[in-house]
mmCIF file of C-alpha atoms and ligand atoms in Angstrom:
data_model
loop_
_atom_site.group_PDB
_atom_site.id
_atom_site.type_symbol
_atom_site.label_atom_id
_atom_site.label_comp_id
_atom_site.label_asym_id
_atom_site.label_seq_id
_atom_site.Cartn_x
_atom_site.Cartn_y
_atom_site.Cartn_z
ATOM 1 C CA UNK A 665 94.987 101.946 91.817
ATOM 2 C CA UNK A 666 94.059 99.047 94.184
ATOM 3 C CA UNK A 667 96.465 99.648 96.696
ATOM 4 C CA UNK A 668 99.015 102.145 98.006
ATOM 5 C CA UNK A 669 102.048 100.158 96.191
ATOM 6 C CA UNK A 670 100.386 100.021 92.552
ATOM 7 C CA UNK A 671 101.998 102.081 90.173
ATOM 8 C CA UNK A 672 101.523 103.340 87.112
ATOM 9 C CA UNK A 673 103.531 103.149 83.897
ATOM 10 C CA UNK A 674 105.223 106.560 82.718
ATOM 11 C CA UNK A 675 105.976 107.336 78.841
ATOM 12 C CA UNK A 676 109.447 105.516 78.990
ATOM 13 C CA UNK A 677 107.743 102.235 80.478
ATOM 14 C CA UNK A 678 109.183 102.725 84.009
ATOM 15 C CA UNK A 679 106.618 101.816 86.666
ATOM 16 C CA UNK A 680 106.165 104.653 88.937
ATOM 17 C CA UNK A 681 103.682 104.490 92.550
ATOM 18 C CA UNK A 682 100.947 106.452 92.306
ATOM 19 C CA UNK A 683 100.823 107.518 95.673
ATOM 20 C CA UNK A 684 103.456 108.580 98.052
ATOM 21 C CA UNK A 685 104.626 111.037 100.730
ATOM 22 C CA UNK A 686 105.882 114.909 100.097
ATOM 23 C CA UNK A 687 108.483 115.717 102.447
ATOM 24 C CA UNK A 688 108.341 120.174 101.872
ATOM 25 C CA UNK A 689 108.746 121.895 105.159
ATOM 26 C CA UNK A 690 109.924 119.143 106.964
ATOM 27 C CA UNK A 691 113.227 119.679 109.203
ATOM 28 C CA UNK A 692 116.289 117.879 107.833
ATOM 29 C CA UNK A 693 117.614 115.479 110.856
ATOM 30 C CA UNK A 694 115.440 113.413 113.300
ATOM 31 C CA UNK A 695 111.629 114.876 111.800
ATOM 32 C CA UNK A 696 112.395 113.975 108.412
ATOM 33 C CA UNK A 697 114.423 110.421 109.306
ATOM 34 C CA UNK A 698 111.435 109.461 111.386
ATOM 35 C CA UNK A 699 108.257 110.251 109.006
ATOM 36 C CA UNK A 700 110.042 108.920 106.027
ATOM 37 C CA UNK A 701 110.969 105.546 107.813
ATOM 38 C CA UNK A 702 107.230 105.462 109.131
ATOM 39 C CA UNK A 703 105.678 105.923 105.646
ATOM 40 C CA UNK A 704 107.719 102.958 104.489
ATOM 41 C CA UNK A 705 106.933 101.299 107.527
ATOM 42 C CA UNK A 706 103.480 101.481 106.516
ATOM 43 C CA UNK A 707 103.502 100.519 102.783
ATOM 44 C CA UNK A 708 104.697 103.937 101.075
ATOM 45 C CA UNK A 709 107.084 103.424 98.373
ATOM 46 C CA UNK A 710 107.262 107.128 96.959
ATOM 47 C CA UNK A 711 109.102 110.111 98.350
ATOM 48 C CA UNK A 712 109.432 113.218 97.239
ATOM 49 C CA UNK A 713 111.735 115.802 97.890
ATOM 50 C CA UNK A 714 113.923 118.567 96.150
ATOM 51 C CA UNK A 715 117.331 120.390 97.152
ATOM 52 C CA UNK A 716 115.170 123.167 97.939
ATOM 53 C CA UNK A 717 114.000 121.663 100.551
ATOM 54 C CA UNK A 718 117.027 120.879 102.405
ATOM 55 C CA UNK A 719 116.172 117.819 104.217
ATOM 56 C CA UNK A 720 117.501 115.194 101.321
ATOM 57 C CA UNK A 721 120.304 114.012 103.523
ATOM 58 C CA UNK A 722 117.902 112.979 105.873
ATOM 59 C CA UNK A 723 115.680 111.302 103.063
ATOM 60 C CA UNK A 724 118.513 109.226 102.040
ATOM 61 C CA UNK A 725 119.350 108.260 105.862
ATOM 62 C CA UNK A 726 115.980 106.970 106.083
ATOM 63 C CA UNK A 727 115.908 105.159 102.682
ATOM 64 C CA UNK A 728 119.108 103.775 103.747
ATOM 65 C CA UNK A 729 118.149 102.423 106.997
ATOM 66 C CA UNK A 730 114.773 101.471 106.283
ATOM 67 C CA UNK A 731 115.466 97.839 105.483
ATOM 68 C CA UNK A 732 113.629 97.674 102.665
ATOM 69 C CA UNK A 733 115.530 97.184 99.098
ATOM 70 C CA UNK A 734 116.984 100.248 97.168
ATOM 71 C CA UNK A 735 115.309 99.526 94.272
ATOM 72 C CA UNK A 736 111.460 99.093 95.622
ATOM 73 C CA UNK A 737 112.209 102.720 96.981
ATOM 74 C CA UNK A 738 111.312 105.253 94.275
ATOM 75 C CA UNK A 739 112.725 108.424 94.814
ATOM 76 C CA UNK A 740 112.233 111.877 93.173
ATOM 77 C CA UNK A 741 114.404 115.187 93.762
ATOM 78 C CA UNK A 742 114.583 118.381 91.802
ATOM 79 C CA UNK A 743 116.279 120.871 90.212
ATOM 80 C CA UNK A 744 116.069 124.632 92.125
ATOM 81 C CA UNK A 745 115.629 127.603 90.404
ATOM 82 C CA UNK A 746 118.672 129.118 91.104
ATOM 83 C CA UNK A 747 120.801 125.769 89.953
ATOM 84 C CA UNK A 748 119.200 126.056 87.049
ATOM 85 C CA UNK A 749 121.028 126.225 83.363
ATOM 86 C CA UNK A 750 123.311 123.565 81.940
ATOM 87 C CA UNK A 751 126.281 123.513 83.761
ATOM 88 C CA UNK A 752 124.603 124.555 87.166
ATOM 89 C CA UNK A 753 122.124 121.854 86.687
ATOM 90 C CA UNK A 754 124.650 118.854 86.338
ATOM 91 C CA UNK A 755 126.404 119.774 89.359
ATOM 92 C CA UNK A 756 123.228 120.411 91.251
ATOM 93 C CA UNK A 757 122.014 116.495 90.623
ATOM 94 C CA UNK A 758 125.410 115.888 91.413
ATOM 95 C CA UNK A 759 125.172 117.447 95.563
ATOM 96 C CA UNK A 760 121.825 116.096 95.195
ATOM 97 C CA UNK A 761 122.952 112.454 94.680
ATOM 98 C CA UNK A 762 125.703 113.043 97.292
ATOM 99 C CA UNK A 763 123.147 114.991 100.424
ATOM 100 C CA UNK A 764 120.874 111.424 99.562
ATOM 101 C CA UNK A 765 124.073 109.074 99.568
ATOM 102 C CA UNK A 766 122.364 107.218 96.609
ATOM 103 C CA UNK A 767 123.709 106.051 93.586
ATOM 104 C CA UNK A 768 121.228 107.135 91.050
ATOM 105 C CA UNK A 769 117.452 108.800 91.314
ATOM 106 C CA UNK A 770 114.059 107.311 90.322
ATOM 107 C CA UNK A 771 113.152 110.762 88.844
ATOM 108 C CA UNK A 772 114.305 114.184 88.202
ATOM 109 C CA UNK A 773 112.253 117.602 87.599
ATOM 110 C CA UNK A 774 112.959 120.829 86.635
ATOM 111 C CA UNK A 775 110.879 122.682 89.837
ATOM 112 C CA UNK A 776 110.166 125.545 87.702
ATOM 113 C CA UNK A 777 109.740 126.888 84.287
ATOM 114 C CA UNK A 778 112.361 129.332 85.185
ATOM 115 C CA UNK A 779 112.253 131.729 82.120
ATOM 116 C CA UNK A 780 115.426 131.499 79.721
ATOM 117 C CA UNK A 781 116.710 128.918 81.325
ATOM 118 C CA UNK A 782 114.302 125.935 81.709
ATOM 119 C CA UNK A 783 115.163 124.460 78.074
ATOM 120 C CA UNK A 784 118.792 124.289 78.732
ATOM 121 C CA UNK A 785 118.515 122.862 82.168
ATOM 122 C CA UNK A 786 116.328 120.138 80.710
ATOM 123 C CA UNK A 787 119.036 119.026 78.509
ATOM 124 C CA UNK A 788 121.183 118.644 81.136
ATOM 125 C CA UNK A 789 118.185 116.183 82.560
ATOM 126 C CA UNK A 790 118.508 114.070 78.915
ATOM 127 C CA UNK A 791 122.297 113.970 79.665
ATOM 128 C CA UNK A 792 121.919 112.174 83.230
ATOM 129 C CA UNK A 793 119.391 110.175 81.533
ATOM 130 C CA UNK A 794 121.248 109.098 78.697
ATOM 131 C CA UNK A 795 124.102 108.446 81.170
ATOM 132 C CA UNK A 796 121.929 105.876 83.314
ATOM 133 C CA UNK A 797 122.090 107.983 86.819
ATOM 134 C CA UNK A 798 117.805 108.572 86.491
ATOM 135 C CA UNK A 799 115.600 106.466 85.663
ATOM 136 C CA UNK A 800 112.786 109.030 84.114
ATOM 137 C CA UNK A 801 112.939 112.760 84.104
ATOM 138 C CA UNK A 802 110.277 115.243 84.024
ATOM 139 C CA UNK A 803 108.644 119.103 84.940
ATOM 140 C CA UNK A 804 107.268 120.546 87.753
ATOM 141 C CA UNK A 805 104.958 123.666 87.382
ATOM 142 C CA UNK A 806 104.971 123.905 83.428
ATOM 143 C CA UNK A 807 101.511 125.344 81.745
ATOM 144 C CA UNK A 808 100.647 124.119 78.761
ATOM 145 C CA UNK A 809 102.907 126.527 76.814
ATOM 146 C CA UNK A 810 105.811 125.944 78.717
ATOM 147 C CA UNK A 811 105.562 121.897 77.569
ATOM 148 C CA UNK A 812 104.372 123.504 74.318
ATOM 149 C CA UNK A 813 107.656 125.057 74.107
ATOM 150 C CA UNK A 814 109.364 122.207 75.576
ATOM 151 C CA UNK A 815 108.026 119.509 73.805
ATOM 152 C CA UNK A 816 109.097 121.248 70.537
ATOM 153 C CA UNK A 817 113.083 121.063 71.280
ATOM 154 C CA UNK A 818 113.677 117.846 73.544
ATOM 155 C CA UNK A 819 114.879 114.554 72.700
ATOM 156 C CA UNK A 820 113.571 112.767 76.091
ATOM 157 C CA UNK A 821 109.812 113.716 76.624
ATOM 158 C CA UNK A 822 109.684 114.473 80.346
ATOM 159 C CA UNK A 823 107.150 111.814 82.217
ATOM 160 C CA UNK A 824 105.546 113.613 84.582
ATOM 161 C CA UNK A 825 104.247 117.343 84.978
ATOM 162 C CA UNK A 826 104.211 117.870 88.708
ATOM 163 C CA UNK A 827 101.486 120.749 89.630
ATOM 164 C CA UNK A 828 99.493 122.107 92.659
ATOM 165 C CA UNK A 829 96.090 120.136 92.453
ATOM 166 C CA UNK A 830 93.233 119.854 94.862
ATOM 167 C CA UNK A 831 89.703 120.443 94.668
ATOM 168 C CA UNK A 832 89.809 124.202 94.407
ATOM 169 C CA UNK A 833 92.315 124.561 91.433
ATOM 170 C CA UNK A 834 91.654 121.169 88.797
ATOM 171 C CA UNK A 835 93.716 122.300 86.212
ATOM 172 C CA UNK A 836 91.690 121.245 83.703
ATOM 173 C CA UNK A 837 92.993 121.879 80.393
ATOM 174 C CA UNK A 838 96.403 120.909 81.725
ATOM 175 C CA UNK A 839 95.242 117.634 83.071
ATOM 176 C CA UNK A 840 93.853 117.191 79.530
ATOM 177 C CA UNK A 841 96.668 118.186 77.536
ATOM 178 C CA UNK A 842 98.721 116.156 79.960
ATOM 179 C CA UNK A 843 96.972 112.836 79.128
ATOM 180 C CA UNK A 844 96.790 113.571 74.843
ATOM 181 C CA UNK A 845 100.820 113.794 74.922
ATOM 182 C CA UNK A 846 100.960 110.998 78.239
ATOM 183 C CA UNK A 847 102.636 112.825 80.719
ATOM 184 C CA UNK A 848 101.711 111.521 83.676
ATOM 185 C CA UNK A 849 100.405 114.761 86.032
ATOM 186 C CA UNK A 850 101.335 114.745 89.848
ATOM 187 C CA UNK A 851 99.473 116.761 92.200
ATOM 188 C CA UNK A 852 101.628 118.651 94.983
ATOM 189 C CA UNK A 853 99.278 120.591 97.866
ATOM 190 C CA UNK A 854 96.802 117.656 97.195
ATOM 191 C CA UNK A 855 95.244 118.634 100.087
ATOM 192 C CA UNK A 856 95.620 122.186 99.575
ATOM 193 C CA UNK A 857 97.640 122.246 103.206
ATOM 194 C CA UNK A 858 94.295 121.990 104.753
ATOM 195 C CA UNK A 859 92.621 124.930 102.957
ATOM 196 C CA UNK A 860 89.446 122.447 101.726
ATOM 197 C CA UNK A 861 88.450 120.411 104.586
ATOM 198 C CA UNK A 862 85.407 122.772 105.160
ATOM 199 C CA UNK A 863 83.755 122.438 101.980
ATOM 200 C CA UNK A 864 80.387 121.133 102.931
ATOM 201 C CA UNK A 865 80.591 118.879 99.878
ATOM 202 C CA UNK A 866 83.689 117.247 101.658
ATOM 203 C CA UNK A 867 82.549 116.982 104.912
ATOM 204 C CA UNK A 868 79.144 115.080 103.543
ATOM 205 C CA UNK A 869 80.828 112.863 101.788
ATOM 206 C CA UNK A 870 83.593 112.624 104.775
ATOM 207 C CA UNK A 871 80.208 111.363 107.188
ATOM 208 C CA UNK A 872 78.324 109.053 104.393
ATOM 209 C CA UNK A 873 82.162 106.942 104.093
ATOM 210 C CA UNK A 874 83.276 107.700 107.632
ATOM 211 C CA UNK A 875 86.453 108.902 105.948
ATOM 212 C CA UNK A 876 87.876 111.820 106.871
ATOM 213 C CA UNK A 877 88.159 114.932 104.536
ATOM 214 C CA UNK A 878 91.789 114.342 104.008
ATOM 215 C CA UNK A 879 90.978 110.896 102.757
ATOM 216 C CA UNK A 880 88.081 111.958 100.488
ATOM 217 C CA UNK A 881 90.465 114.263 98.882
ATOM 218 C CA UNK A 882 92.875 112.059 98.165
ATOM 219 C CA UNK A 883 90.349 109.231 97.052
ATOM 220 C CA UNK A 884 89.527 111.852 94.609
ATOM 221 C CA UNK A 885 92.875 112.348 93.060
ATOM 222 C CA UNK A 886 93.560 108.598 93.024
ATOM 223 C CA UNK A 887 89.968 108.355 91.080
ATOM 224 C CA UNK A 888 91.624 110.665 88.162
ATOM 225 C CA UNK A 889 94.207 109.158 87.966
ATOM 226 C CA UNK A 890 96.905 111.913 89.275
ATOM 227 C CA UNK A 891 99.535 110.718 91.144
ATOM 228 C CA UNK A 892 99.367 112.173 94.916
ATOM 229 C CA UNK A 893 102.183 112.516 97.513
ATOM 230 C CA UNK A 894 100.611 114.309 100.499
ATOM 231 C CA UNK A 895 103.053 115.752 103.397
ATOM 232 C CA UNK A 896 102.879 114.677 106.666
ATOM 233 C CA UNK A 897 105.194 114.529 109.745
ATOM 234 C CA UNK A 898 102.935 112.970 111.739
ATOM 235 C CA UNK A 899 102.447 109.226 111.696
ATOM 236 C CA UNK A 900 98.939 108.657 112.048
ATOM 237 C CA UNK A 901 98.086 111.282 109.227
ATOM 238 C CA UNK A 902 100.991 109.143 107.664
ATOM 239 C CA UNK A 903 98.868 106.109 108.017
ATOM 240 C CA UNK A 904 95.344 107.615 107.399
ATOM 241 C CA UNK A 905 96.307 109.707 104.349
ATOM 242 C CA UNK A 906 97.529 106.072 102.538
ATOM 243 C CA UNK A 907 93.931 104.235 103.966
ATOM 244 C CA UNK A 908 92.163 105.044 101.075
ATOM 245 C CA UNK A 909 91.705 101.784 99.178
ATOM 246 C CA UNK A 910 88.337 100.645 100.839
ATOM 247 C CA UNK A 911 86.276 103.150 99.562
ATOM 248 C CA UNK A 912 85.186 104.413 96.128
ATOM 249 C CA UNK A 913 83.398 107.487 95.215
ATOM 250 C CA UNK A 914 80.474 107.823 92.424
ATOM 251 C CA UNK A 915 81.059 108.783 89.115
ATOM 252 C CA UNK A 916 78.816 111.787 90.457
ATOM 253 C CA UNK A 917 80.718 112.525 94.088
ATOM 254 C CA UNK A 918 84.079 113.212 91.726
ATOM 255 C CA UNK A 919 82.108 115.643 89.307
ATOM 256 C CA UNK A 920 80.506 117.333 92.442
ATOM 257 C CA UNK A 921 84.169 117.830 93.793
ATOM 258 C CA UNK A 922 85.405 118.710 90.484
ATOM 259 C CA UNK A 923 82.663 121.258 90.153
ATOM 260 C CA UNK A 924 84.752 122.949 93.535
ATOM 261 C CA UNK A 925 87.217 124.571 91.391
ATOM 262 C CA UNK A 926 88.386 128.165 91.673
ATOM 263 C CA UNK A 927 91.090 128.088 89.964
ATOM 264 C CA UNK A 928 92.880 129.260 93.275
ATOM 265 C CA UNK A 929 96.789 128.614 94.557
ATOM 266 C CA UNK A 930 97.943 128.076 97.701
ATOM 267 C CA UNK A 931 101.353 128.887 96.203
ATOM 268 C CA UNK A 932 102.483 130.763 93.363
ATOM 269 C CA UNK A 933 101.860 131.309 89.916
ATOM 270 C CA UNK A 934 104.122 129.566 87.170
ATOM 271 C CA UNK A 935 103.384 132.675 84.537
ATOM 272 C CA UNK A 936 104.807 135.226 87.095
ATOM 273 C CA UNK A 937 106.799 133.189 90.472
ATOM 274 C CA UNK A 938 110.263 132.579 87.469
HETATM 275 N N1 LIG B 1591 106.820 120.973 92.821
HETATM 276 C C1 LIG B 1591 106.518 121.955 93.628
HETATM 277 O O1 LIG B 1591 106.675 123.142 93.322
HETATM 278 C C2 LIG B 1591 105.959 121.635 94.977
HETATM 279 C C3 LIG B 1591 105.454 122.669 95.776
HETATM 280 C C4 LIG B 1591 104.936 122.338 97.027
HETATM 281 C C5 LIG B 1591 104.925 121.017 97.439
HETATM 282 N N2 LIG B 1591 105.454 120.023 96.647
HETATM 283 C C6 LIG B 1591 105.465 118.596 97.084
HETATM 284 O O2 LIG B 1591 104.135 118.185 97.365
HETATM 285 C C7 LIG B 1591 104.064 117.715 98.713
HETATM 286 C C8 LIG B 1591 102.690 117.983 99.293
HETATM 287 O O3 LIG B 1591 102.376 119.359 99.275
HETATM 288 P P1 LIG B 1591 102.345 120.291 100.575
HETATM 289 O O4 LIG B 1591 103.213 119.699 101.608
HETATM 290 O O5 LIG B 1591 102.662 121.672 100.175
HETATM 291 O O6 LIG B 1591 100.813 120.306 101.013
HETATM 292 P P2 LIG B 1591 99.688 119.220 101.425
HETATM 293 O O7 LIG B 1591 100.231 117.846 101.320
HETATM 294 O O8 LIG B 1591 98.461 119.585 100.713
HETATM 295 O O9 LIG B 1591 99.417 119.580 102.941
HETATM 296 C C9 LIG B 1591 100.337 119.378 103.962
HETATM 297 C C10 LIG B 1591 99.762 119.982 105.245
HETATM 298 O O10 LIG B 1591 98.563 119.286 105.603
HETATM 299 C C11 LIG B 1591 98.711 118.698 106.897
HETATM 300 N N3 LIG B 1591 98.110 117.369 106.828
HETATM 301 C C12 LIG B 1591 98.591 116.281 106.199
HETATM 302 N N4 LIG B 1591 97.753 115.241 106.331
HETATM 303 C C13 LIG B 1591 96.706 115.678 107.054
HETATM 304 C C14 LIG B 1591 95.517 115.064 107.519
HETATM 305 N N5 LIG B 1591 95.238 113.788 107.256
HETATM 306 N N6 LIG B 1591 94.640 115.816 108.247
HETATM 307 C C15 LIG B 1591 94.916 117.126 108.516
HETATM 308 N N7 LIG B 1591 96.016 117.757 108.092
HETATM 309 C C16 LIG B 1591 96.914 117.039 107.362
HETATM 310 C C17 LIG B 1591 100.201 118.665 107.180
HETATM 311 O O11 LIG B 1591 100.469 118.867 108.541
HETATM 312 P P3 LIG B 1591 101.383 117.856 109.430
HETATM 313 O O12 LIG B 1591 102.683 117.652 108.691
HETATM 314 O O13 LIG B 1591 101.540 118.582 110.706
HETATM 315 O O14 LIG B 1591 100.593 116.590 109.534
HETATM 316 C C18 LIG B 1591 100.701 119.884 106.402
HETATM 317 O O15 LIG B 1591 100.539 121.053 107.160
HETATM 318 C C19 LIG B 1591 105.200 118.474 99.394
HETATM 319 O O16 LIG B 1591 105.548 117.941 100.638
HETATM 320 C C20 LIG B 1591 106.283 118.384 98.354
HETATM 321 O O17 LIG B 1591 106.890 117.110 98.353
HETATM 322 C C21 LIG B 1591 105.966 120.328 95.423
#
């Protein structure tokens, strides 16, 4: 990536941005209208939210009014836990497609490998696929042996495996498991919600590219390749989090961040949350 509106190509050949803004936790109404129309302002083109998050009528208001064409707008929502199974799940895109007041999604993901369940409401995904209402569908929090699993009955592979990333938790046989069957992975928490600024690693590197840590960490996912959609409501964080392109880090500065892992969440754990 070059630039915050390069994309990258997912398994079924639509382009995708490869970096963009998560919208978790923000307030549905004015907060979430005004940092999504200020992250397009400034260049985003990806936004992520999820019914679960109650704040995708807002999304859509701001998609709507931002001035900017439908179709450079690419937009991702997902499935809940509790919508999850066949039926549930079709209705459940359904509301979400009505709360956004859009006419189809750029991408659709099963939130969690919810046990049981997760196979049939990813079928329902290959149905509003097939149908034309998504343009790519994928997972979110799937280990390897839930895509294992997966991959073994599905007709559509999913694009993207959307997982909590950041310098203390790599996820590195995922990430390369992820690129042998090329499913793009997506990093949510890429900043860990502020939980890695300290690391005196990051803060060195932070003074030699008078970055700041947030931007070091995020140079870091676009550097492997992950595609990163940071939350902010604020619109200089908005602004600095997507002013990464003017710096690179060595070969060496990645393996030293790399070499931070803990394997350690900030949220739960896929094996035991579903
Ligand atoms: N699939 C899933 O299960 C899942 C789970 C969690 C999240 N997600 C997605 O991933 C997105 C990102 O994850 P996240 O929101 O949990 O965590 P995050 O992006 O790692 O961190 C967000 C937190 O960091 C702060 N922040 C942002 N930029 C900053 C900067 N430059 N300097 C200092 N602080 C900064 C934000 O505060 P302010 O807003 O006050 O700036 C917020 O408190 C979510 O919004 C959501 O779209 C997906």
């Amino acid at each position: 990536m070059t630039n915050l509106q390069d994309t990258v190509t997912l398994n079924n050949g639509v382009k995708m941005p490869g970096f963009g803004l998560g919208v978790y936790k923000m307030e549905d109404g004015q907060s979430v209208v005004q940092s999504v129309k200020a992250a397009l302002k400034h260049g985003y083109r990806l936004i992520d939210t999820a019914s679960y998050y109650h704040n995708e009528e807002g999304v859509g208001q701001a998609v709507r009014e931002s001035g900017i064409p439908r179709e450079e707008i690419f937009v991702t929502s997902k499935v809940w836990n509790d919508q999850q199974g066949y039926d549930n799940t079709l209705k459940a895109f359904e509301d979400s497609l009505e709360k956004l007041g859009l006419d189809y999604l750029d991408l659709y993901l099963v939130h969690w490998p919810v046990t049981g369940k997760f196979k049939d409401t990813y079928r329902a995904l290959e149905k509003i696929y097939e149908e034309g209402k998504v343009r790519a569908i994928g997972v979110s929090n799937f280990q390897v042996h839930h895509l294992e699993d997966l991959l073994k009955d599905c007709k559509v592979k999913p694009v993207i495996n959307q997982v909590e990333y950041h310098p203390h938790l790599t996820q590195e046989e995922l990430k390369v498991y992820c690129e042998k069957e090329n499913i793009q992975l997506e990093a949510w928490a890429p900043l860990k919600r502020g939980g890695v600024f300290d690391e005196p690693i990051i803060q060195e590197l932070s003074e030699k590219y008078r970055k700041t840590p947030a931007q070091v960490i995020l140079r870091w996912d676009v550097q492997h390749n992950v595609v990163t959609i940071p939350k902010s409501v604020k619109e200089q964080r908005i602004i600095e989090n997507a002013d990464i392109f003017d710096f690179s880090l060595t070969k060496e500065e990645v393996k030293q961040i790399d070499s931070l892992n803990r394997n350690e969440r900030s949220g739960p754990d896929p094996d035991t949350f579903v």
